[in-house]
CSV table of C-alpha atoms and ligand atoms in Angstrom, one decimal:
chain,number,residue,atom,x,y,z
D,1,MET,CA,19.5,46.6,59.6
D,2,HIS,CA,16.3,45.4,61.9
D,3,GLN,CA,13.8,44.6,58.5
D,4,ASP,CA,17.4,42.7,56.3
D,5,ASN,CA,17.5,40.6,59.6
D,6,ASN,CA,14.0,39.1,58.9
D,7,ILE,CA,14.7,39.7,56.0
D,8,MET,CA,17.2,36.7,56.2
D,9,ASN,CA,15.3,34.7,58.7
D,10,ASN,CA,12.8,34.5,55.7
D,11,ASN,CA,14.3,33.2,53.8
D,12,ASN,CA,16.8,31.4,55.7
D,13,HIS,CA,13.6,29.3,56.7
D,14,ARG,CA,11.4,29.3,53.1
D,15,PHE,CA,14.9,28.0,51.5
D,16,LEU,CA,16.2,25.6,54.0
D,17,ALA,CA,13.2,22.8,55.4
D,18,ASP,CA,12.7,21.7,58.7
D,19,THR,CA,10.1,19.6,59.8
D,20,GLY,CA,7.5,20.7,56.8
D,21,LEU,CA,8.9,18.0,54.8
D,22,GLU,CA,8.2,15.1,57.3
D,23,HIS,CA,4.6,17.8,57.2
D,24,ALA,CA,4.5,17.2,53.4
D,25,ILE,CA,5.5,12.8,53.5
D,26,ASP,CA,2.2,12.6,56.8
D,27,LEU,CA,0.0,14.0,53.5
D,28,LEU,CA,1.3,11.5,51.7
D,29,ARG,CA,-0.2,9.0,53.6
D,30,GLN,CA,-3.1,9.9,53.8
D,31,THR,CA,-4.6,11.8,50.9
D,32,PRO,CA,-6.9,14.9,52.7
D,33,GLN,CA,-10.2,15.1,51.0
D,34,ALA,CA,-11.6,18.5,51.8
D,35,LEU,CA,-10.7,20.5,48.9
D,36,GLU,CA,-10.9,24.4,50.2
D,37,ASN,CA,-11.1,27.0,47.1
D,38,LEU,CA,-7.2,28.6,45.7
D,39,PRO,CA,-7.0,31.8,45.4
D,40,ASP,CA,-8.2,34.0,42.0
D,41,GLY,CA,-5.2,36.0,41.5
D,42,LEU,CA,-1.8,36.4,42.8
D,43,PRO,CA,-1.9,36.8,47.1
D,44,GLN,CA,0.2,39.5,47.5
D,45,PHE,CA,0.8,37.7,51.3
D,46,GLY,CA,1.9,34.4,51.9
D,47,ILE,CA,0.5,32.2,53.5
D,48,GLY,CA,3.7,29.6,54.3
D,49,GLU,CA,4.7,26.8,53.5
D,50,ARG,CA,2.7,24.1,56.3
D,51,GLN,CA,-0.3,25.9,55.3
D,52,THR,CA,0.3,26.0,51.2
D,53,LEU,CA,0.8,21.9,51.9
D,54,ASP,CA,-1.9,21.6,53.6
D,55,LEU,CA,-4.1,23.5,51.3
D,56,LEU,CA,-2.7,22.2,48.3
D,57,ALA,CA,-2.8,18.2,49.3
D,58,PRO,CA,-6.7,17.7,48.5
D,59,HIS,CA,-6.3,19.0,45.4
D,60,VAL,CA,-2.4,17.4,44.0
D,61,LEU,CA,-2.0,14.7,45.9
D,62,GLY,CA,-6.6,14.1,46.0
D,63,ARG,CA,-7.6,15.2,42.8
D,64,ALA,CA,-5.1,12.8,40.5
D,65,ALA,CA,-5.5,9.3,39.0
D,66,ARG,CA,-3.9,6.9,40.9
D,67,LEU,CA,-1.7,4.6,38.1
D,68,ASP,CA,-1.0,2.1,40.9
D,69,SER,CA,-4.2,1.6,42.1
D,70,PRO,CA,-5.4,-2.4,41.1
D,71,LEU,CA,-7.5,-1.4,38.3
D,72,ALA,CA,-5.4,0.9,36.6
D,73,PHE,CA,-4.3,-0.4,33.3
D,74,ALA,CA,-5.3,2.0,30.8
D,75,HIS,CA,-1.7,4.4,29.5
D,76,MET,CA,2.1,3.8,29.2
D,77,ASP,CA,2.2,5.4,32.4
D,78,PRO,CA,3.2,3.3,35.3
D,79,PRO,CA,3.8,4.1,38.6
D,80,THR,CA,6.7,5.2,40.0
D,81,PRO,CA,9.0,2.7,42.4
D,82,TRP,CA,8.9,5.4,45.5
D,83,ILE,CA,13.4,5.2,45.8
D,84,THR,CA,12.1,7.5,42.9
D,85,TRP,CA,10.7,9.6,45.1
D,86,ALA,CA,13.1,10.4,47.0
D,87,THR,CA,15.6,10.8,45.5
D,88,THR,CA,13.7,13.5,43.2
D,89,LEU,CA,13.4,15.3,46.4
D,90,TRP,CA,17.2,15.2,46.5
D,91,ASN,CA,17.4,16.5,43.6
D,92,ALA,CA,14.6,19.1,43.4
D,93,ARG,CA,17.2,20.1,47.0
D,94,LEU,CA,20.0,20.2,44.5
D,95,ASN,CA,18.7,21.4,40.9
D,96,GLN,CA,21.5,20.6,39.6
D,97,ASN,CA,22.2,21.9,35.8
D,98,LEU,CA,23.7,18.9,34.1
D,99,LEU,CA,25.1,21.9,31.3
D,100,HIS,CA,27.1,23.2,34.4
D,101,PRO,CA,29.8,21.1,35.0
D,102,ALA,CA,31.1,22.7,38.2
D,103,THR,CA,26.8,22.6,39.2
D,104,SER,CA,26.8,18.8,38.8
D,105,PRO,CA,30.0,16.9,39.1
D,106,PHE,CA,28.5,14.0,39.7
D,107,ALA,CA,25.2,14.1,37.9
D,108,ARG,CA,26.6,14.0,34.9
D,109,ASP,CA,29.0,11.2,36.2
D,110,ALA,CA,25.7,9.6,37.2
D,111,GLU,CA,24.7,10.2,33.3
D,112,LYS,CA,27.8,8.7,31.3
D,113,LYS,CA,27.1,5.3,34.1
D,114,LEU,CA,23.6,5.3,33.4
D,115,LEU,CA,24.5,5.7,29.5
D,116,ASP,CA,27.2,2.7,29.9
D,117,TRP,CA,25.6,0.2,31.6
D,118,LEU,CA,21.6,0.4,29.0
D,119,THR,CA,23.4,1.3,25.9
D,120,PRO,CA,25.0,-2.5,25.4
D,121,PHE,CA,21.0,-3.3,25.5
D,122,PHE,CA,20.6,-1.8,21.9
D,123,ALA,CA,24.1,-2.1,20.7
D,124,MET,CA,24.5,1.6,20.3
D,125,GLN,CA,27.5,3.8,22.2
D,126,GLY,CA,26.5,5.6,24.3
D,127,GLY,CA,24.3,9.3,24.7
D,128,HIS,CA,22.6,11.4,26.8
D,129,MET,CA,18.6,11.8,28.4
D,130,CYS,CA,16.1,14.5,27.3
D,131,SER,CA,12.1,14.9,29.0
D,132,GLY,CA,11.3,12.0,26.7
D,133,SER,CA,10.9,10.0,23.4
D,134,THR,CA,9.1,13.6,21.8
D,135,LEU,CA,12.7,15.3,22.2
D,136,ALA,CA,14.4,12.0,22.2
D,137,ASN,CA,13.1,11.4,18.7
D,138,LEU,CA,13.5,15.1,17.9
D,139,THR,CA,18.0,14.6,18.8
D,140,ALA,CA,17.8,11.5,16.5
D,141,LEU,CA,16.7,12.8,12.9
D,142,TRP,CA,18.0,16.7,13.8
D,143,ALA,CA,21.6,14.5,14.0
D,144,ALA,CA,20.9,12.3,10.8
D,145,ARG,CA,20.3,15.1,8.8
D,146,ASP,CA,22.5,17.3,10.0
D,147,ALA,CA,25.0,14.0,10.0
D,148,HIS,CA,24.0,11.7,7.8
D,149,GLY,CA,22.7,14.0,5.5
D,150,ILE,CA,19.4,12.3,4.9
D,151,LYS,CA,16.3,14.0,2.6
D,152,LYS,CA,13.5,12.8,3.4
D,153,ILE,CA,12.6,10.4,7.3
D,154,VAL,CA,10.2,7.8,6.1
D,155,ALA,CA,7.5,6.4,8.7
D,156,SER,CA,5.0,4.5,9.2
D,157,SER,CA,0.9,6.0,9.8
D,158,ALA,CA,1.1,4.6,12.8
D,159,ALA,CA,4.7,6.3,14.2
D,160,HIS,CA,4.1,8.9,17.1
D,161,ILE,CA,3.1,12.1,16.7
D,162,SER,CA,6.5,13.1,17.0
D,163,ILE,CA,8.4,11.7,13.7
D,164,GLY,CA,5.8,14.1,12.8
D,165,LYS,CA,6.5,17.1,14.4
D,166,ALA,CA,9.9,16.7,13.7
D,167,ALA,CA,10.4,16.6,9.8
D,168,ARG,CA,8.4,19.7,10.5
D,169,LEU,CA,10.2,21.2,12.2
D,170,LEU,CA,13.6,19.6,10.8
D,171,GLY,CA,12.6,21.0,7.8
D,172,VAL,CA,12.4,16.9,6.2
D,173,ALA,CA,10.1,15.3,3.9
D,174,TYR,CA,7.8,13.2,5.2
D,175,GLU,CA,7.0,9.9,3.8
D,176,GLN,CA,4.2,7.8,5.5
D,177,ILE,CA,4.6,4.1,4.6
D,178,THR,CA,0.8,2.4,5.3
D,179,THR,CA,0.2,-0.4,8.0
D,180,ASN,CA,-0.1,-4.3,7.4
D,181,THR,CA,-2.9,-5.9,9.2
D,182,ALA,CA,-1.0,-6.1,12.7
D,183,GLY,CA,0.1,-2.5,13.0
D,184,GLN,CA,3.6,-2.6,11.6
D,185,ILE,CA,4.8,-0.9,8.9
D,186,ASP,CA,3.7,-2.1,5.3
D,187,THR,CA,7.3,-3.9,3.9
D,188,ALA,CA,6.2,-3.7,0.2
D,189,GLN,CA,5.2,-0.3,0.2
D,190,ILE,CA,8.8,1.2,1.5
D,191,GLY,CA,10.8,2.9,-1.4
D,192,ASP,CA,13.9,3.8,-2.6
D,193,LEU,CA,15.2,4.5,1.3
D,194,SER,CA,18.9,5.2,-0.3
D,195,ASN,CA,18.8,9.0,1.2
D,196,ALA,CA,16.3,8.4,3.9
D,197,CYS,CA,16.0,7.6,7.8
D,198,LEU,CA,13.8,5.2,7.9
D,199,VAL,CA,11.9,5.5,11.2
D,200,LEU,CA,10.4,2.0,13.0
D,201,THR,CA,8.3,1.8,15.9
D,202,ALA,CA,9.6,-0.9,18.6
D,203,GLY,CA,5.9,-0.4,20.0
D,204,THR,CA,3.6,1.3,18.8
D,205,THR,CA,2.2,4.0,20.8
D,206,ALA,CA,-2.2,2.7,18.9
D,207,THR,CA,-1.8,-1.1,18.6
D,208,GLY,CA,1.8,-1.9,20.2
D,209,ALA,CA,3.4,-3.4,17.5
D,210,ILE,CA,7.0,-3.9,16.4
D,211,ASP,CA,7.9,-2.8,13.1
D,212,SER,CA,10.1,-5.2,11.6
D,213,LEU,CA,13.8,-4.6,13.0
D,214,ALA,CA,15.4,-6.5,10.2
D,215,LEU,CA,14.7,-3.3,8.4
D,216,ALA,CA,17.0,-1.3,10.5
D,217,GLY,CA,20.4,-1.4,8.2
D,218,ARG,CA,19.2,-1.0,4.8
D,219,ALA,CA,17.9,3.1,4.2
D,220,LYS,CA,21.5,5.4,4.5
D,221,TYR,CA,20.2,6.5,7.8
D,222,THR,CA,17.7,3.9,10.6
D,223,HIS,CA,16.4,5.5,14.3
D,224,VAL,CA,14.5,3.4,16.0
D,225,ASP,CA,11.1,4.6,18.5
D,226,ALA,CA,11.2,2.2,20.8
D,227,ALA,CA,10.2,4.8,23.7
D,228,TRP,CA,7.5,2.3,24.8
D,229,GLY,CA,8.8,-1.0,24.0
D,230,GLY,CA,12.4,-0.2,24.3
D,231,PRO,CA,13.1,-1.3,28.4
D,232,LEU,CA,12.2,-5.6,26.4
D,233,ARG,CA,15.9,-5.8,26.6
D,234,LEU,CA,17.1,-6.1,30.1
D,235,SER,CA,14.1,-8.7,30.0
D,236,PRO,CA,15.5,-12.5,28.8
D,237,THR,CA,12.0,-13.6,27.9
D,238,HIS,CA,11.7,-11.4,26.1
D,239,ALA,CA,14.6,-9.4,24.4
D,240,HIS,CA,14.3,-11.3,21.7
D,241,LEU,CA,10.9,-9.4,20.4
D,242,LEU,CA,13.6,-6.0,19.7
D,243,LYS,CA,16.1,-8.4,17.6
D,244,GLY,CA,17.4,-6.5,15.0
D,245,ILE,CA,17.8,-3.8,16.0
D,246,ASP,CA,21.7,-3.5,17.3
D,247,ASN,CA,21.9,-2.3,13.2
D,248,ALA,CA,19.8,1.3,14.2
D,249,ASP,CA,21.7,4.4,14.1
D,250,SER,CA,20.2,5.6,16.6
D,251,VAL,CA,17.4,4.7,19.6
D,252,ALA,CA,14.8,6.6,22.2
D,253,VAL,CA,13.8,5.4,24.9
D,254,SER,CA,11.3,7.5,27.7
D,255,ALA,CA,12.2,5.4,31.1
D,256,HIS,CA,9.6,7.3,32.2
D,257,LYS,CA,6.9,5.1,30.2
D,258,TRP,CA,8.3,1.7,31.0
D,259,LEU,CA,11.4,1.7,32.8
D,260,PHE,CA,9.3,3.3,35.8
D,261,GLN,CA,11.0,6.8,36.1
D,262,PRO,CA,9.2,9.5,36.7
D,263,LYS,CA,9.4,12.4,34.4
D,264,ASP,CA,10.7,13.6,32.6
D,265,SER,CA,13.2,11.4,32.1
D,266,ALA,CA,13.9,10.1,28.5
D,267,LEU,CA,17.5,8.3,26.3
D,268,VAL,CA,18.3,9.6,22.9
D,269,MET,CA,21.0,6.6,22.4
D,270,PHE,CA,23.7,6.6,19.4
D,271,ARG,CA,25.7,4.4,17.3
D,272,ASP,CA,27.9,6.7,16.8
D,273,LEU,CA,28.8,9.2,19.2
D,274,GLU,CA,31.3,11.2,17.8
D,275,ARG,CA,29.6,11.7,14.8
D,276,ALA,CA,26.3,12.4,16.9
D,277,ASN,CA,27.0,14.6,19.0
D,278,ALA,CA,29.3,16.7,16.8
D,279,ALA,CA,26.2,17.4,14.5
D,280,ILE,CA,23.9,18.2,17.2
D,281,SER,CA,26.4,19.6,19.8
D,282,PHE,CA,26.7,24.3,20.8
D,283,GLY,CA,29.4,25.7,22.1
D,284,GLY,CA,29.9,29.1,23.5
D,285,ALA,CA,31.0,31.8,25.6
D,286,TYR,CA,29.7,30.6,28.9
D,287,LEU,CA,29.5,27.5,28.9
D,288,ALA,CA,32.2,25.5,30.8
D,289,SER,CA,32.0,22.2,28.1
D,290,PRO,CA,29.8,22.1,24.7
D,291,ASN,CA,25.7,21.7,25.3
D,292,ILE,CA,24.5,18.7,23.4
D,293,GLY,CA,21.5,17.8,22.2
D,294,VAL,CA,18.3,20.0,21.9
D,295,GLN,CA,17.2,21.3,25.9
D,296,GLY,CA,20.0,24.0,27.9
D,297,SER,CA,19.3,23.7,30.9
D,298,ARG,CA,18.5,20.3,32.4
D,299,GLY,CA,17.6,17.6,35.4
D,300,ALA,CA,19.4,15.3,36.6
D,301,SER,CA,16.8,12.7,36.0
D,302,ALA,CA,19.8,10.0,35.9
D,303,ILE,CA,19.5,10.1,39.5
D,304,PRO,CA,15.8,8.6,40.4
D,305,LEU,CA,17.6,5.2,36.8
D,306,LEU,CA,20.6,4.7,38.1
D,307,ALA,CA,19.4,5.0,42.5
D,308,THR,CA,16.1,1.9,40.7
D,309,LEU,CA,18.5,0.6,38.3
D,310,LEU,CA,21.0,0.0,41.7
D,311,ALA,CA,18.1,-1.6,44.1
D,312,TRP,CA,16.5,-3.7,41.8
D,313,GLY,CA,19.2,-3.9,39.3
D,314,SER,CA,17.9,-5.0,35.7
D,315,GLU,CA,16.4,-8.4,37.0
D,316,GLY,CA,14.2,-6.5,39.1
D,317,ILE,CA,13.0,-4.8,35.8
D,318,ALA,CA,13.0,-7.2,33.6
D,319,GLU,CA,10.5,-9.1,36.5
D,320,CYS,CA,8.1,-5.6,36.4
D,321,ILE,CA,8.2,-5.8,32.3
D,322,ASP,CA,7.5,-9.5,32.6
D,323,HIS,CA,4.0,-9.2,35.3
D,324,SER,CA,2.9,-6.7,33.2
D,325,MET,CA,3.4,-8.6,29.4
D,326,ALA,CA,2.0,-12.3,31.0
D,327,MET,CA,-1.0,-9.8,32.4
D,328,ALA,CA,-1.6,-8.6,28.6
D,329,HIS,CA,-1.7,-11.7,27.7
D,330,THR,CA,-4.4,-13.2,30.9
D,331,LEU,CA,-6.3,-10.2,29.3
D,332,ALA,CA,-6.2,-11.0,25.9
D,333,VAL,CA,-7.0,-14.9,26.5
D,334,GLU,CA,-9.7,-14.0,29.2
D,335,LEU,CA,-11.2,-10.8,25.9
D,336,SER,CA,-10.8,-13.7,23.3
D,337,ARG,CA,-13.7,-16.1,24.8
D,338,GLN,CA,-15.9,-13.8,25.7
D,339,LYS,CA,-18.9,-13.5,22.0
D,340,ASN,CA,-19.2,-10.3,23.0
D,341,ILE,CA,-15.8,-8.8,21.8
D,342,ARG,CA,-14.2,-8.8,19.3
D,343,LEU,CA,-10.3,-8.4,20.0
D,344,TRP,CA,-7.8,-7.2,18.0
D,345,ALA,CA,-5.2,-8.9,18.6
D,346,MET,CA,-2.9,-11.4,20.8
D,347,PRO,CA,-1.0,-8.1,22.2
D,348,ASP,CA,2.4,-8.1,21.0
D,349,THR,CA,4.2,-5.4,23.8
D,350,GLY,CA,1.1,-5.3,26.4
D,351,VAL,CA,-0.7,-3.2,24.3
D,352,THR,CA,-4.5,-4.4,24.1
D,353,LEU,CA,-6.9,-3.3,21.9
D,354,PHE,CA,-11.0,-4.9,22.3
D,355,ARG,CA,-13.9,-3.5,21.8
D,356,PRO,CA,-17.6,-4.8,23.0
D,357,LEU,CA,-19.8,-5.5,19.4
D,358,ASN,CA,-22.7,-6.0,21.5
D,359,MET,CA,-22.9,-2.2,22.6
D,360,SER,CA,-20.9,1.0,22.1
D,361,SER,CA,-17.0,1.5,23.2
D,362,ASP,CA,-18.0,4.6,24.7
D,363,ASN,CA,-21.3,3.6,26.4
D,364,PHE,CA,-18.4,0.1,27.8
D,365,PHE,CA,-16.6,2.7,29.5
D,366,LYS,CA,-19.4,3.8,31.4
D,367,HIS,CA,-20.1,0.5,33.4
D,368,LEU,CA,-16.0,0.3,33.7
D,369,PRO,CA,-14.2,1.7,36.8
D,370,THR,CA,-12.3,5.3,35.9
D,371,GLY,CA,-9.6,4.7,34.4
D,372,MET,CA,-8.3,1.1,34.0
D,373,PHE,CA,-8.9,1.3,30.3
D,374,SER,CA,-8.1,4.0,27.5
D,375,SER,CA,-9.2,4.6,24.1
D,376,CYS,CA,-8.6,4.5,20.4
D,377,VAL,CA,-9.2,5.5,17.0
D,378,LEU,CA,-8.3,3.0,14.4
D,379,ASP,CA,-9.6,2.2,10.7
D,380,GLY,CA,-13.0,5.1,12.6
D,381,GLN,CA,-14.0,3.0,14.5
D,382,THR,CA,-12.6,3.0,19.1
D,383,TRP,CA,-11.0,0.3,20.3
D,384,VAL,CA,-10.7,-0.4,23.3
D,385,ARG,CA,-7.3,0.0,25.0
D,386,ALA,CA,-5.5,-1.6,27.7
D,387,VAL,CA,-1.1,-0.5,28.7
D,388,ALA,CA,0.1,-3.0,31.2
D,389,ALA,CA,2.1,-0.8,32.7
D,390,ASN,CA,1.2,-1.2,36.7
D,391,PRO,CA,2.5,-4.1,37.9
D,392,LEU,CA,0.5,-3.7,40.8
D,393,ALA,CA,-2.5,-4.0,38.3
D,394,ASP,CA,-5.1,-7.0,39.7
D,395,ILE,CA,-5.8,-8.8,36.5
D,396,ASP,CA,-8.3,-11.2,38.5
D,397,ASN,CA,-10.5,-7.9,39.0
D,398,ILE,CA,-9.8,-6.3,35.9
D,399,ASN,CA,-10.9,-9.5,34.3
D,400,ALA,CA,-14.3,-9.9,36.6
D,401,ALA,CA,-15.0,-6.6,35.4
D,402,VAL,CA,-14.8,-7.1,31.5
D,403,ARG,CA,-16.6,-9.5,32.3
D,404,ALA,CA,-19.6,-8.0,34.3
D,405,ALA,CA,-19.8,-4.9,31.4
D,406,VAL,CA,-20.3,-7.5,28.5
D,407,GLN,CA,-22.9,-9.1,30.3
K,516,PLP,C1,5.1,8.1,24.5
K,516,PLP,C2,5.5,7.8,22.7
K,516,PLP,C3,6.3,8.4,22.0
K,516,PLP,C4,7.6,10.2,22.7
K,516,PLP,O1,7.8,9.7,24.2
K,516,PLP,P1,7.1,10.5,24.6
K,516,PLP,O2,8.4,10.5,26.7
K,516,PLP,O3,5.5,10.9,25.3
K,516,PLP,O4,8.3,12.4,24.4
K,516,PLP,C5,6.9,9.1,20.8
K,516,PLP,N1,7.2,8.0,20.3
K,516,PLP,C6,6.6,5.8,21.3
K,516,PLP,C7,6.0,5.2,20.0
K,516,PLP,C8,5.6,6.1,22.4
K,516,PLP,O5,4.6,5.7,22.8
């Protein structure tokens, strides 16, 4: 009896937070540096929550790239607004499961509302959230195969690897079309699409190119992979870049890219929702409502996104994206003025590729702060890649660092 009480007490303080949460937030502000090794094996006895936070803080907080650093301009991973930290904490505490309506009455409504808000920007009817556009693409192509009977998937050689993965998983033939000099699908090379799912990319991962979306609707089924570029639709200034996306049958968008969400957050949207859902839903004895899509249990990633949209409005999202686009433009103009630099092209969606002409790209990186840019290989050459995902970047400092590095 005495022992049972102890276990109850332990469990109370394990599961119900006290002042430890404030301590966690303090550590987030300070980022302590003193690293202590973690135990080699799984410890039998715990050190307690507070000590765990102290032990882990220098590792978890200290040894991660700061995506909000004024010099971070490298990847499609944005810094996250603090409203998403707060709502993600709520999510972790409640651990709702979208699979079970009983555990997530509001979270399911929140996701529905979110899709009601966002789908009109893409002329879609509805959809659901998933962990990333890798799954969003797979889900859309699954619906293309089973609801629309497509026999092959056609995409450009610049399409994301998730399209190739999906083709292989679904056992559907995959035809890759060469790209033109702008990095878009070469329209002249596209053959018969009468039984095909055409995948167009709105913002390719390597160069940010947008395939000709005028092709949407020409195939038996068109899916637009707008993992990166999709949020441009929320910007009145840039929405026109994705003109034609309205004619797609489905669209994938990664919210953990240009919608500034913590991972894992993405949307798959369908023009004919009922037809798609009928093909990708499973009922089961323990399910109160059918499981739609690839994932089973999944969390309430709609809540941080809903909170961000409430806090900022579409205008706030557009401001961040427009500012990022403007910084990418400034960088590209600066690069085009440097005689020792070859600019690949002016950026379409905030992705800028260039390479130094007076040294190797690898050597050039050594002259720059780590994490300022990423790299990619295109036509056998290594290019420096800048991605405008960080609205807090200091573009004047970044330009100055590039100038100094190529001297
Ligand atoms: C990032 C990306 C993906 C994959 O999205 P994840 O969210 O990383 O799974 C798919 N397509 C394109 C064009 C991307 O840039």
